[in-house]
Short mmCIF file of C-alpha atoms in Angstrom, two decimals:
data_model
loop_
_atom_site.label_atom_id
_atom_site.label_comp_id
_atom_site.label_asym_id
_atom_site.label_seq_id
_atom_site.Cartn_x
_atom_site.Cartn_y
_atom_site.Cartn_z
CA MET A 1 -96.36 20.43 41.83
CA PHE A 2 -94.00 23.02 43.06
CA ASP A 3 -92.23 20.35 44.90
CA PHE A 4 -91.97 18.37 41.68
CA LEU A 5 -90.53 21.32 39.78
CA SER A 6 -88.04 22.07 42.51
CA LYS A 7 -86.90 18.43 42.52
CA GLU A 8 -86.73 18.45 38.75
CA LEU A 9 -84.63 21.63 38.87
CA LEU A 10 -82.25 20.06 41.37
CA ARG A 11 -82.03 16.96 39.25
CA LEU A 12 -81.27 19.05 36.14
CA GLN A 13 -78.66 21.05 38.03
CA GLU A 14 -77.09 17.83 39.30
CA GLU A 15 -77.22 16.43 35.81
CA ARG A 16 -75.43 19.55 34.49
CA LYS A 17 -72.77 19.28 37.21
CA ILE A 18 -72.26 15.63 36.42
CA HIS A 19 -72.12 16.47 32.71
CA ALA A 20 -69.57 19.25 33.44
CA PHE A 21 -67.49 16.77 35.52
CA VAL A 22 -67.75 14.22 32.74
CA MET A 23 -66.66 16.83 30.20
CA LEU A 24 -63.82 17.95 32.49
CA ALA A 25 -62.76 14.35 33.10
CA GLU A 26 -62.98 13.63 29.35
CA ARG A 27 -60.84 16.69 28.62
CA GLN A 28 -58.27 15.68 31.26
CA ARG A 29 -58.23 12.13 29.88
CA ARG A 30 -57.62 13.45 26.34
CA MET A 31 -54.85 15.73 27.63
CA ARG A 32 -53.21 12.83 29.52
CA GLU A 33 -53.52 10.67 26.40
CA ALA A 34 -51.95 13.43 24.30
CA GLU A 35 -49.12 13.81 26.84
CA GLU A 36 -48.68 10.03 26.95
CA SER A 37 -48.70 9.89 23.15
CA GLY A 38 -46.06 12.64 23.06
CA ARG A 39 -43.94 10.77 25.62
CA ARG A 40 -44.32 7.57 23.61
CA GLN A 41 -43.24 9.39 20.44
CA VAL A 42 -40.23 10.85 22.27
CA GLU A 43 -39.40 7.41 23.70
CA GLU A 44 -39.80 5.80 20.29
CA MET A 45 -37.52 8.42 18.70
CA GLN A 46 -34.96 7.89 21.50
CA ARG A 47 -35.23 4.13 21.05
CA GLN A 48 -34.70 4.50 17.29
CA GLU A 49 -31.75 6.81 17.89
CA GLU A 50 -30.25 4.38 20.44
CA ASP A 51 -30.84 1.49 18.04
CA GLU A 52 -29.03 3.39 15.28
CA ILE A 53 -26.13 4.19 17.64
CA PHE A 54 -26.06 0.52 18.66
CA ARG A 55 -26.02 -0.59 15.00
CA GLN A 56 -23.15 1.81 14.26
CA VAL A 57 -21.20 0.65 17.32
CA ILE A 58 -21.76 -3.00 16.32
CA LYS A 59 -20.66 -2.14 12.77
CA VAL A 60 -17.48 -0.53 14.11
CA HIS A 61 -16.87 -3.50 16.42
CA GLN A 62 -17.46 -5.91 13.54
CA SER A 63 -15.07 -4.05 11.25
CA THR A 64 -12.51 -3.99 14.09
CA VAL A 65 -12.93 -7.73 14.59
CA ASP A 66 -12.69 -8.29 10.84
CA SER A 67 -9.47 -6.23 10.67
CA TYR A 68 -8.06 -8.05 13.70
CA LEU A 69 -8.86 -11.46 12.25
CA GLU A 70 -7.49 -10.43 8.86
CA ASP A 71 -4.25 -9.32 10.53
CA ILE A 72 -4.03 -12.62 12.41
CA ILE A 73 -4.68 -14.63 9.25
CA LEU A 74 -2.13 -12.64 7.22
CA SER A 75 0.44 -12.94 9.99
CA SER A 76 -0.24 -16.65 10.26
CA MET A 77 0.10 -17.04 6.49
CA GLU A 78 3.39 -15.12 6.52
CA ASN A 79 4.70 -17.22 9.42
CA THR A 80 3.60 -20.43 7.71
CA ALA A 81 5.19 -19.39 4.40
CA GLU A 82 8.37 -18.39 6.20
CA GLU A 83 8.45 -21.68 8.09
CA GLN A 84 7.83 -23.67 4.92
CA ALA A 85 10.57 -21.74 3.11
CA ARG A 86 12.95 -22.37 6.02
CA GLU A 87 12.13 -26.09 5.97
CA GLU A 88 12.61 -26.21 2.17
CA ILE A 89 15.94 -24.41 2.46
CA GLN A 90 17.08 -26.78 5.21
CA ARG A 91 16.03 -29.78 3.11
CA MET A 92 17.87 -28.40 0.09
CA ALA A 93 20.93 -27.65 2.25
CA VAL A 94 20.93 -31.27 3.44
CA GLU A 95 20.65 -32.47 -0.17
CA ILE A 96 23.48 -30.16 -1.30
CA ASN A 97 25.56 -31.23 1.69
CA ASP A 98 24.98 -34.90 0.83
CA ILE A 99 25.92 -34.27 -2.80
CA ALA A 100 29.03 -32.33 -1.77
CA TYR A 101 29.99 -35.06 0.70
CA GLU A 102 29.49 -37.69 -2.01
CA MET A 103 31.58 -35.65 -4.45
CA GLU A 104 34.22 -35.12 -1.79
CA ASN A 105 34.28 -38.85 -1.06
CA ARG A 106 34.54 -39.58 -4.78
CA TYR A 107 37.33 -37.04 -5.10
CA ALA A 108 39.13 -38.49 -2.06
CA LEU A 109 38.68 -41.98 -3.46
CA LYS A 110 39.89 -40.79 -6.85
CA MET A 111 42.93 -39.19 -5.24
CA HIS A 112 43.56 -42.32 -3.18
CA ILE A 113 43.31 -44.48 -6.29
CA ARG A 114 45.60 -42.07 -8.13
CA GLY A 115 48.06 -42.27 -5.23
CA CYS A 116 47.85 -46.06 -5.20
CA LEU A 117 48.35 -46.16 -8.95
CA GLN A 118 51.36 -43.88 -8.64
CA GLN A 119 52.76 -46.08 -5.89
CA PHE A 120 52.05 -49.16 -7.99
CA THR A 121 53.68 -47.54 -11.00
CA THR A 122 56.67 -46.61 -8.89
CA CYS A 123 56.87 -50.08 -7.38
CA LEU A 124 56.40 -51.69 -10.77
CA SER A 125 59.17 -49.52 -12.19
CA ILE A 126 61.44 -50.48 -9.33
CA CYS A 127 60.55 -54.13 -9.70
CA ILE A 128 61.14 -54.09 -13.44
CA CYS A 129 64.43 -52.32 -12.96
CA THR A 130 65.49 -54.72 -10.24
CA TYR A 131 64.37 -57.72 -12.28
CA ILE A 132 66.32 -56.52 -15.26
CA SER A 133 69.29 -55.89 -13.01
CA ASN A 134 68.95 -59.32 -11.43
CA LEU A 135 68.64 -60.95 -14.82
CA ARG A 136 71.92 -59.41 -15.78
CA HIS A 137 73.52 -60.82 -12.66
CA ARG A 138 71.41 -63.93 -12.90
CA LYS A 139 69.86 -63.77 -9.51
CA GLY A 140 66.32 -65.08 -8.85
CA ARG A 141 65.15 -62.55 -6.23
CA ALA A 142 63.18 -60.21 -8.45
CA ILE A 143 59.76 -61.78 -7.81
CA LEU A 144 60.24 -61.73 -4.07
CA PHE A 145 61.24 -58.07 -4.17
CA MET A 146 58.22 -57.18 -6.24
CA ALA A 147 55.90 -58.98 -3.82
CA THR A 148 57.36 -57.24 -0.77
CA SER A 149 57.36 -53.80 -2.32
CA LEU A 150 53.66 -53.99 -3.13
CA VAL A 151 52.76 -54.76 0.48
#
């Protein structure tokens, strides 16, 4: 029976050691979990901070792109408007030039007709005078003179 009690004592001592190791291991596990949880929280906070920085950088990039595109569009609109105005001015200049040329041609034609009429009037006056003069002298050359002076 002594033997039994001694074995039982050893078993109880072993059981206490094992229990102490289990408790120590459990405590270490909880400490590692707490450390890991703390690291995860720190990582999560860093990740959130990095995400916020990324969002702000993207926002700045987007506003920069928006401003750049707006500048390009406004510049393009200005260039297009300027080009259209230039084309309209050139078209109007051609129209005005055509009108001026037409008026100039009409004026030149009018002046030419006026000159021809003055020549005709002069020739007619000469012819009438010559005819009257020839009638006085009774010569029949007045019609011939009139025809040659008109040519």
